[in-house]
């Protein structure tokens, strides 16, 4: 439905808006009409004494009856919650109209504001009743409008947000007794010829992290693949955005739980040690935090906590063009929660199996009257045991964030994160006796191969800032810096090999001398984003330089420990004398320059070009032997090119080529330095949105090759040569979003053919890669009742399948496939929410393999219950 004739309107802008009194004179009414027809921001903001107030409230926007020319009275505030039963978006000659379908539109009062490119209106005492906590969203309905969302901001407030591509859209408000509340939105594309406001008149910049509205699994935009908020379907590479709501519904307590639903597989290491994953056949610890490298937070600093994370973005394939050296399989970006302009409080408590409990706290709001200073604080504590003997894990998290709106175009955000992990180290068991036969029978899975008193304690502190400044509507600057300081001590025993009796394992003990090991990581990023045209071609340019430094220092000894009988373990036996010691400092430096250009060739065809040059340097200082010092410098260039073609607005066809690199440290037998390892990927695919953008899907076909891998020199067994090559090719399908009102889904399927294609050991050529299933699939879905006696009640179901995987590159054994079943029940009562999560409901036993000597048994059936409260 569209507006068919000109009508008198009372339009945004909100700044300086005069609220008309019901008894106002005709002269005042005429002046008000003239003011609103101009559709320009009023530069003079009237004082409170100058405003004329209506009998109800001055916070409500005037609106015009649908297809009439007279002004209606401002609706009276109501304490009854008005139900909005549907949302419609129709195209008009000016842009779009948004219809909130309700039979009680006259009872709705609105409170609007403009933030950056966004028009935001809060509607008190209203709720979207598609389902409990549901939302509506549509990306790019017409040119000039980037995103429309309608979501429940809290149990008593409905929020409508319209984001313009180049500026805040102009919005007109209408009443219709037959339709509901109607917002007429004028596209920024149709007002592009209007005079550009002076810098003093520009709306305040709002540099918020884009997040999914509450209840939605589908997030339309991502930043990891381009360093700018870009619709997922405009990115020529597979990327999945995993919103917080999805892993909260699953009861996830760590990152691998949160990513299980998008087909990310736990890597070949103990899940309690850190965040290391297998993506597209290759192990990766490429971790970003709000787009900055945070590699220490992956494999080294222990498991991440999710209390302060808003969403996870999984970019599949090489990403060196944006972030420098890294593993080729993929990159995971942790996007943190940001401060809110309205007061917010949320707390929860979770209890579960193995003495698990986790309290959380999330508070946010303004620190001053004009809301230029905002804060947010997240805190969490996790304590749990395990089916493994004398294992325990205690993790603390405190994460404060402060933002300062320095001026209309400048914003500065300070962020911190303090993590402390106290736990007993946990390793695996031999393959013989777990997934392979053992003449002594099955090894009890509760046996810990370490020793009493073994520790794996890690404490890290992150401090950083993000400075953003807008020079104009088209040009902006971002400067960001993080430092993470980690201290860790791992005093423990390690199993090495199974003895000939198949019941005892050889062990070594490692201890740190003096101070704990130290790992200090520094990351600096500076990039400029500009939008301009050359002829008929549109450009979005990102130019950047960044710096990265990682310094690791430790003093560690190793001693032999008496073998442990796995069927009758005796702990506490004294170790031997010191057999080896490592006391060294390693410094890794990286300086990178890159340029990326997203070129709009036509309205439906984009070209993405990018190139990056990196200077990397590695220095090792050996404090025990001066001749053990090493230094190595390398340079690498990483290109990327991609096309995105949209035959129709909801469908994108794409193709891309990208590269990555990783420095190989050391020399050959002849003393020559190794060339960096290279990753090369070809990818084609199709992305499609369904149900007005509520459900999104990606189907990708790729081939990813890693070359220059270090392998053993067959002529000099104590040296390596860079001749290895491994290749992964496959097909992936990911689906995320809402199928029907109240029915959310996030699902994936992957076929992966990972092989060794070159190796100095000829017998391994053609073998499958370690811990890479040929077939894997996942499904997590929830349904929540919106009406009737069951309103607020919801159910969740999860199916996670992982096929057979090889346990080593020799393919000497494999771990079996498994199908894990999860379930959940929820109930929301106003601000209270109750959840019961059943994990591994069928109690299937499954394993993750590292090698023939280390296979990690995973958790059996777990029950967790959560009570949460927010307002």
Short mmCIF file of C-alpha atoms in Angstrom, two decimals, residues 347-727:
data_model
loop_
_atom_site.label_atom_id
_atom_site.label_comp_id
_atom_site.label_asym_id
_atom_site.label_seq_id
_atom_site.Cartn_x
_atom_site.Cartn_y
_atom_site.Cartn_z
CA UNK A 347 21.66 -11.13 35.93
CA UNK A 348 21.52 -14.92 35.74
CA UNK A 349 22.47 -18.03 37.65
CA UNK A 350 23.12 -21.45 36.09
CA UNK A 351 23.47 -24.76 37.94
CA UNK A 352 24.37 -28.07 36.32
CA UNK A 353 26.01 -31.46 36.36
CA UNK A 354 29.52 -31.96 37.77
CA UNK A 355 28.98 -29.21 40.35
CA UNK A 356 28.69 -26.59 37.62
CA UNK A 357 27.49 -23.13 38.52
CA UNK A 358 27.82 -19.77 36.81
CA UNK A 359 26.50 -16.40 37.97
CA UNK A 360 26.59 -13.48 35.52
CA UNK A 361 25.98 -9.74 35.72
CA UNK A 362 25.40 -7.24 32.89
CA UNK A 363 24.70 -3.56 33.67
CA UNK A 364 24.81 -0.54 31.38
CA UNK A 365 23.56 3.01 30.96
CA UNK A 366 24.52 6.70 30.76
CA UNK A 367 26.90 8.45 33.15
CA UNK A 368 25.72 12.02 32.46
CA UNK A 369 22.51 13.84 31.57
CA UNK A 370 23.15 14.29 27.84
CA UNK A 371 24.25 10.64 27.45
CA UNK A 372 27.64 11.41 25.91
CA UNK A 373 29.30 9.20 28.54
CA UNK A 374 28.10 5.60 28.62
CA UNK A 375 29.30 2.51 30.44
CA UNK A 376 28.82 -1.24 30.47
CA UNK A 377 30.07 -3.84 32.91
CA UNK A 378 29.93 -7.61 32.48
CA UNK A 379 31.08 -10.05 35.13
CA UNK A 380 31.00 -13.82 35.27
CA UNK A 381 32.28 -16.70 37.37
CA UNK A 382 32.37 -20.37 36.34
CA UNK A 383 33.14 -23.30 38.61
CA UNK A 384 32.93 -26.91 37.50
CA UNK A 385 34.34 -30.37 37.95
CA UNK A 386 34.35 -33.25 35.45
CA UNK A 387 34.01 -36.98 34.98
CA UNK A 388 37.85 -37.00 34.95
CA UNK A 389 39.46 -37.61 38.35
CA UNK A 390 40.58 -34.58 40.42
CA UNK A 391 39.83 -32.18 37.60
CA UNK A 392 38.42 -28.75 38.46
CA UNK A 393 38.04 -25.46 36.60
CA UNK A 394 37.39 -21.99 38.03
CA UNK A 395 37.17 -18.98 35.70
CA UNK A 396 36.59 -15.33 36.50
CA UNK A 397 35.73 -12.53 34.08
CA UNK A 398 35.34 -8.78 34.59
CA UNK A 399 34.85 -6.68 31.44
CA UNK A 400 34.21 -2.91 31.71
CA UNK A 401 33.55 -0.65 28.69
CA UNK A 402 33.29 3.15 28.59
CA UNK A 403 32.33 5.26 25.59
CA UNK A 404 32.66 9.02 25.20
CA UNK A 405 30.83 10.93 22.47
CA UNK A 406 33.43 13.70 22.26
CA UNK A 407 31.58 15.61 19.56
CA UNK A 408 28.95 15.02 16.91
CA UNK A 409 31.49 13.28 14.69
CA UNK A 410 33.95 11.79 17.15
CA UNK A 411 33.69 8.89 19.55
CA UNK A 412 36.21 7.22 21.86
CA UNK A 413 35.67 3.85 23.54
CA UNK A 414 37.84 2.31 26.27
CA UNK A 415 37.58 -1.39 26.94
CA UNK A 416 39.06 -3.81 29.43
CA UNK A 417 38.89 -7.52 30.12
CA UNK A 418 40.30 -9.36 33.13
CA UNK A 419 40.33 -13.16 33.01
CA UNK A 420 41.58 -15.63 35.58
CA UNK A 421 41.58 -19.40 35.12
CA UNK A 422 42.53 -21.79 37.91
CA UNK A 423 42.31 -25.42 36.91
CA UNK A 424 43.90 -28.83 36.99
CA UNK A 425 45.40 -29.66 33.62
CA UNK A 426 43.51 -32.26 31.62
CA UNK A 427 45.02 -34.49 28.95
CA UNK A 428 43.79 -37.50 27.05
CA UNK A 429 44.20 -41.26 27.00
CA UNK A 430 45.92 -43.62 24.53
CA UNK A 431 43.95 -44.66 21.46
CA UNK A 432 44.60 -48.31 22.34
CA UNK A 433 41.99 -48.93 25.01
CA UNK A 434 39.61 -46.13 24.01
CA UNK A 435 38.88 -46.25 20.26
CA UNK A 436 41.12 -49.28 19.55
CA UNK A 437 41.14 -52.71 21.25
CA UNK A 438 43.36 -53.25 24.29
CA UNK A 439 44.13 -56.72 25.59
CA UNK A 440 43.53 -55.46 29.12
CA UNK A 441 40.07 -54.17 28.27
CA UNK A 442 38.65 -50.65 28.06
CA UNK A 443 40.60 -47.94 29.86
CA UNK A 444 38.33 -46.20 32.40
CA UNK A 445 37.55 -42.79 30.95
CA UNK A 446 37.73 -41.09 34.35
CA UNK A 447 41.48 -41.80 34.68
CA UNK A 448 43.62 -38.67 34.73
CA UNK A 449 47.09 -39.37 33.27
CA UNK A 450 48.58 -36.38 35.10
CA UNK A 451 49.26 -36.27 38.82
CA UNK A 452 47.66 -34.92 41.94
CA UNK A 453 48.31 -31.21 42.30
CA UNK A 454 48.82 -30.61 38.59
CA UNK A 455 47.97 -27.01 37.70
CA UNK A 456 47.26 -25.04 34.55
CA UNK A 457 46.66 -21.51 35.82
CA UNK A 458 46.34 -18.54 33.48
CA UNK A 459 45.63 -14.88 34.15
CA UNK A 460 45.25 -12.25 31.44
CA UNK A 461 44.43 -8.55 31.28
CA UNK A 462 43.37 -6.71 28.15
CA UNK A 463 43.23 -2.91 27.83
CA UNK A 464 42.39 -1.06 24.66
CA UNK A 465 40.69 1.82 22.96
CA UNK A 466 38.80 2.50 19.75
CA UNK A 467 38.80 6.03 18.32
CA UNK A 468 36.51 6.88 15.42
CA UNK A 469 36.10 10.21 13.65
CA UNK A 470 33.88 11.16 10.74
CA UNK A 471 35.31 13.84 8.48
CA UNK A 472 32.15 13.89 6.38
CA UNK A 473 29.29 11.62 5.40
CA UNK A 474 31.69 9.71 3.14
CA UNK A 475 35.05 9.70 4.94
CA UNK A 476 35.97 8.39 8.37
CA UNK A 477 39.01 7.30 10.36
CA UNK A 478 39.42 4.44 12.83
CA UNK A 479 42.35 4.09 15.22
CA UNK A 480 42.31 1.14 17.61
CA UNK A 481 44.83 -0.40 20.01
CA UNK A 482 44.82 -3.42 22.33
CA UNK A 483 47.37 -4.86 24.71
CA UNK A 484 46.84 -8.27 26.30
CA UNK A 485 49.19 -9.29 29.09
CA UNK A 486 49.12 -12.98 30.02
CA UNK A 487 50.83 -14.79 32.89
CA UNK A 488 50.56 -18.57 33.08
CA UNK A 489 52.04 -21.51 34.95
CA UNK A 490 51.63 -25.11 33.86
CA UNK A 491 53.24 -27.40 36.42
CA UNK A 492 52.06 -30.82 35.39
CA UNK A 493 52.80 -34.26 34.05
CA UNK A 494 52.35 -35.21 30.41
CA UNK A 495 51.71 -38.70 29.01
CA UNK A 496 54.06 -39.55 26.15
CA UNK A 497 53.48 -43.13 24.96
CA UNK A 498 51.76 -46.38 25.87
CA UNK A 499 54.13 -49.10 27.06
CA UNK A 500 54.27 -52.61 25.58
CA UNK A 501 52.05 -54.00 28.34
CA UNK A 502 49.23 -51.78 27.02
CA UNK A 503 48.31 -50.74 30.55
CA UNK A 504 50.97 -48.20 31.53
CA UNK A 505 51.94 -44.86 30.01
CA UNK A 506 55.33 -43.17 30.07
CA UNK A 507 55.22 -39.66 31.47
CA UNK A 508 57.29 -36.51 31.77
CA UNK A 509 56.90 -33.63 34.18
CA UNK A 510 57.31 -29.96 33.29
CA UNK A 511 57.72 -27.12 35.77
CA UNK A 512 58.31 -23.40 35.49
CA UNK A 513 61.25 -21.88 37.35
CA UNK A 514 60.79 -18.57 39.12
CA UNK A 515 58.14 -16.24 37.72
CA UNK A 516 55.26 -17.55 35.61
CA UNK A 517 55.61 -17.59 31.84
CA UNK A 518 54.75 -14.27 30.20
CA UNK A 519 53.05 -13.52 26.88
CA UNK A 520 52.48 -9.84 26.01
CA UNK A 521 50.63 -9.03 22.81
CA UNK A 522 50.22 -5.57 21.21
CA UNK A 523 47.92 -4.78 18.27
CA UNK A 524 47.47 -1.39 16.57
CA UNK A 525 45.17 -0.72 13.63
CA UNK A 526 44.67 2.49 11.65
CA UNK A 527 42.35 2.58 8.67
CA UNK A 528 40.52 5.16 6.62
CA UNK A 529 37.17 4.41 4.97
CA UNK A 530 36.04 6.52 2.05
CA UNK A 531 33.10 6.45 -0.36
CA UNK A 532 33.37 8.22 -3.71
CA UNK A 533 32.64 7.89 -7.43
CA UNK A 534 34.76 7.79 -10.56
CA UNK A 535 32.34 8.32 -13.40
CA UNK A 536 29.55 5.80 -13.04
CA UNK A 537 31.57 3.56 -10.68
CA UNK A 538 30.98 3.72 -6.93
CA UNK A 539 33.87 2.98 -4.56
CA UNK A 540 34.15 2.06 -0.90
CA UNK A 541 37.85 2.29 -0.13
CA UNK A 542 39.65 0.99 2.96
CA UNK A 543 43.33 1.92 3.35
CA UNK A 544 45.26 0.77 6.37
CA UNK A 545 48.50 0.15 8.15
CA UNK A 546 48.75 -1.96 11.29
CA UNK A 547 51.38 -3.12 13.78
CA UNK A 548 51.50 -6.30 15.81
CA UNK A 549 53.99 -7.53 18.39
CA UNK A 550 54.00 -10.66 20.55
CA UNK A 551 56.68 -11.29 23.21
CA UNK A 552 56.84 -14.66 24.96
CA UNK A 553 59.29 -15.51 27.74
CA UNK A 554 59.51 -18.61 29.95
CA UNK A 555 61.96 -20.75 31.92
CA UNK A 556 60.86 -24.38 31.94
CA UNK A 557 62.36 -27.68 33.02
CA UNK A 558 61.46 -31.25 32.12
CA UNK A 559 61.96 -34.41 34.20
CA UNK A 560 60.91 -38.03 33.85
CA UNK A 561 58.05 -39.36 35.96
CA UNK A 562 57.32 -42.95 36.82
CA UNK A 563 54.92 -44.71 34.40
CA UNK A 564 51.24 -44.68 35.39
CA UNK A 565 49.15 -47.85 35.43
CA UNK A 566 45.91 -46.80 33.69
CA UNK A 567 43.94 -49.65 35.27
CA UNK A 568 45.34 -49.16 38.79
CA UNK A 569 46.84 -45.65 38.94
CA UNK A 570 49.23 -44.70 41.75
CA UNK A 571 49.90 -40.98 41.97
CA UNK A 572 52.49 -38.90 43.82
CA UNK A 573 55.63 -40.77 42.73
CA UNK A 574 58.82 -38.64 42.82
CA UNK A 575 60.23 -37.39 39.49
CA UNK A 576 63.79 -37.85 38.25
CA UNK A 577 66.38 -35.13 37.99
CA UNK A 578 66.16 -32.40 35.36
CA UNK A 579 66.81 -33.80 31.88
CA UNK A 580 66.25 -30.61 29.86
CA UNK A 581 65.62 -26.90 30.32
CA UNK A 582 64.41 -24.10 28.05
CA UNK A 583 64.94 -20.48 29.08
CA UNK A 584 64.23 -18.14 26.20
CA UNK A 585 62.39 -15.09 24.91
CA UNK A 586 60.69 -14.94 21.50
CA UNK A 587 59.61 -11.71 19.85
CA UNK A 588 57.39 -11.65 16.78
CA UNK A 589 56.83 -8.35 14.92
CA UNK A 590 54.56 -7.58 12.00
CA UNK A 591 54.04 -4.38 10.00
CA UNK A 592 51.36 -4.45 7.33
CA UNK A 593 49.96 -2.12 4.67
CA UNK A 594 46.81 -2.88 2.72
CA UNK A 595 44.25 -1.37 0.39
CA UNK A 596 40.78 -2.70 -0.35
CA UNK A 597 38.24 -1.30 -2.80
CA UNK A 598 34.63 -2.43 -3.17
CA UNK A 599 33.68 -1.22 -6.64
CA UNK A 600 30.02 -0.95 -7.66
CA UNK A 601 30.23 -1.69 -11.37
CA UNK A 602 26.44 -1.65 -11.75
CA UNK A 603 23.51 -1.66 -9.36
CA UNK A 604 23.77 -5.43 -9.02
CA UNK A 605 27.45 -6.21 -9.70
CA UNK A 606 30.28 -5.48 -7.26
CA UNK A 607 34.01 -6.10 -7.55
CA UNK A 608 36.16 -6.52 -4.42
CA UNK A 609 39.89 -5.92 -4.85
CA UNK A 610 42.47 -6.05 -2.08
CA UNK A 611 46.18 -6.37 -1.59
CA UNK A 612 48.45 -6.36 1.45
CA UNK A 613 52.18 -6.32 2.06
CA UNK A 614 53.58 -7.63 5.36
CA UNK A 615 57.04 -7.34 6.90
CA UNK A 616 57.44 -9.99 9.62
CA UNK A 617 60.36 -10.55 11.95
CA UNK A 618 61.07 -13.31 14.48
CA UNK A 619 63.81 -13.15 17.10
CA UNK A 620 64.68 -15.83 19.66
CA UNK A 621 66.98 -15.08 22.58
CA UNK A 622 68.34 -18.17 24.31
CA UNK A 623 69.46 -17.33 27.85
CA UNK A 624 71.26 -20.67 28.24
CA UNK A 625 73.21 -20.81 24.98
CA UNK A 626 74.27 -17.74 23.02
CA UNK A 627 74.60 -19.82 19.86
CA UNK A 628 70.88 -20.65 20.24
CA UNK A 629 69.85 -17.10 19.34
CA UNK A 630 67.96 -16.81 16.06
CA UNK A 631 66.67 -14.01 13.87
CA UNK A 632 64.57 -14.22 10.73
CA UNK A 633 62.78 -11.64 8.58
CA UNK A 634 60.33 -12.22 5.74
CA UNK A 635 58.08 -10.27 3.39
CA UNK A 636 54.80 -11.54 1.95
CA UNK A 637 52.16 -10.11 -0.38
CA UNK A 638 48.58 -11.34 -0.02
CA UNK A 639 45.97 -10.53 -2.70
CA UNK A 640 42.20 -10.99 -2.85
CA UNK A 641 39.73 -10.53 -5.69
CA UNK A 642 36.01 -11.29 -5.70
CA UNK A 643 32.78 -10.65 -7.59
CA UNK A 644 29.23 -10.43 -6.27
CA UNK A 645 26.34 -10.50 -8.77
CA UNK A 646 22.73 -10.10 -7.66
CA UNK A 647 20.31 -11.24 -10.40
CA UNK A 648 17.44 -10.38 -8.02
CA UNK A 649 17.70 -8.48 -4.69
CA UNK A 650 17.45 -11.51 -2.35
CA UNK A 651 20.04 -13.62 -4.25
CA UNK A 652 23.80 -13.13 -4.64
CA UNK A 653 26.17 -15.17 -6.78
CA UNK A 654 29.83 -14.78 -5.89
CA UNK A 655 33.33 -15.96 -6.74
CA UNK A 656 36.63 -15.14 -5.07
CA UNK A 657 40.35 -15.85 -4.90
CA UNK A 658 42.38 -15.19 -1.74
CA UNK A 659 45.74 -16.02 -0.20
CA UNK A 660 47.31 -16.26 3.25
CA UNK A 661 50.79 -16.80 4.66
CA UNK A 662 52.48 -17.94 7.85
CA UNK A 663 56.16 -17.54 8.70
CA UNK A 664 58.20 -20.77 8.86
CA UNK A 665 60.89 -20.39 11.51
CA UNK A 666 64.28 -22.12 11.20
CA UNK A 667 66.75 -23.21 8.55
CA UNK A 668 67.43 -26.19 6.33
CA UNK A 669 70.43 -28.49 6.79
CA UNK A 670 72.32 -26.20 4.42
CA UNK A 671 71.50 -23.15 6.59
CA UNK A 672 68.95 -21.57 4.24
CA UNK A 673 65.89 -19.81 5.67
CA UNK A 674 62.47 -21.26 4.93
CA UNK A 675 59.97 -19.48 2.74
CA UNK A 676 56.64 -18.71 4.47
CA UNK A 677 53.87 -21.25 4.25
CA UNK A 678 51.18 -20.13 1.77
CA UNK A 679 47.43 -20.69 1.65
CA UNK A 680 45.49 -20.34 -1.62
CA UNK A 681 41.72 -20.55 -1.93
CA UNK A 682 39.23 -20.54 -4.82
CA UNK A 683 35.60 -20.21 -3.82
CA UNK A 684 32.25 -19.86 -5.58
CA UNK A 685 28.83 -19.78 -4.05
CA UNK A 686 25.32 -18.43 -3.79
CA UNK A 687 23.70 -16.52 -0.93
CA UNK A 688 19.95 -16.14 -0.66
CA UNK A 689 17.52 -14.49 1.74
CA UNK A 690 14.01 -15.80 2.30
CA UNK A 691 10.86 -14.56 4.05
CA UNK A 692 11.70 -10.85 3.57
CA UNK A 693 15.24 -11.31 4.82
CA UNK A 694 14.29 -13.21 7.96
CA UNK A 695 16.08 -16.39 6.83
CA UNK A 696 19.52 -16.32 5.17
CA UNK A 697 21.53 -19.09 3.54
CA UNK A 698 24.97 -19.60 1.99
CA UNK A 699 26.01 -22.44 -0.30
CA UNK A 700 29.77 -22.48 -0.98
CA UNK A 701 32.09 -24.62 -3.07
CA UNK A 702 35.83 -24.18 -2.42
CA UNK A 703 39.34 -25.52 -2.82
CA UNK A 704 41.94 -24.51 -0.24
CA UNK A 705 45.62 -25.48 -0.52
CA UNK A 706 48.40 -24.91 2.00
CA UNK A 707 51.90 -25.19 0.56
CA UNK A 708 55.47 -24.86 1.87
CA UNK A 709 54.60 -26.92 4.94
CA UNK A 710 57.62 -28.06 6.95
CA UNK A 711 58.22 -31.80 6.75
CA UNK A 712 61.08 -34.04 7.84
CA UNK A 713 64.17 -33.98 5.62
CA UNK A 714 64.55 -37.64 4.55
CA UNK A 715 68.33 -37.21 4.22
CA UNK A 716 68.82 -35.36 7.52
CA UNK A 717 66.17 -36.52 9.98
CA UNK A 718 66.91 -33.80 12.54
CA UNK A 719 66.11 -31.08 9.97
CA UNK A 720 63.10 -30.02 7.94
CA UNK A 721 62.35 -29.04 4.38
CA UNK A 722 59.48 -26.84 3.19
CA UNK A 723 58.01 -29.14 0.58
CA UNK A 724 54.79 -30.31 2.21
CA UNK A 725 51.38 -29.55 0.76
CA UNK A 726 47.86 -30.21 2.04
CA UNK A 727 44.62 -29.60 0.21
#
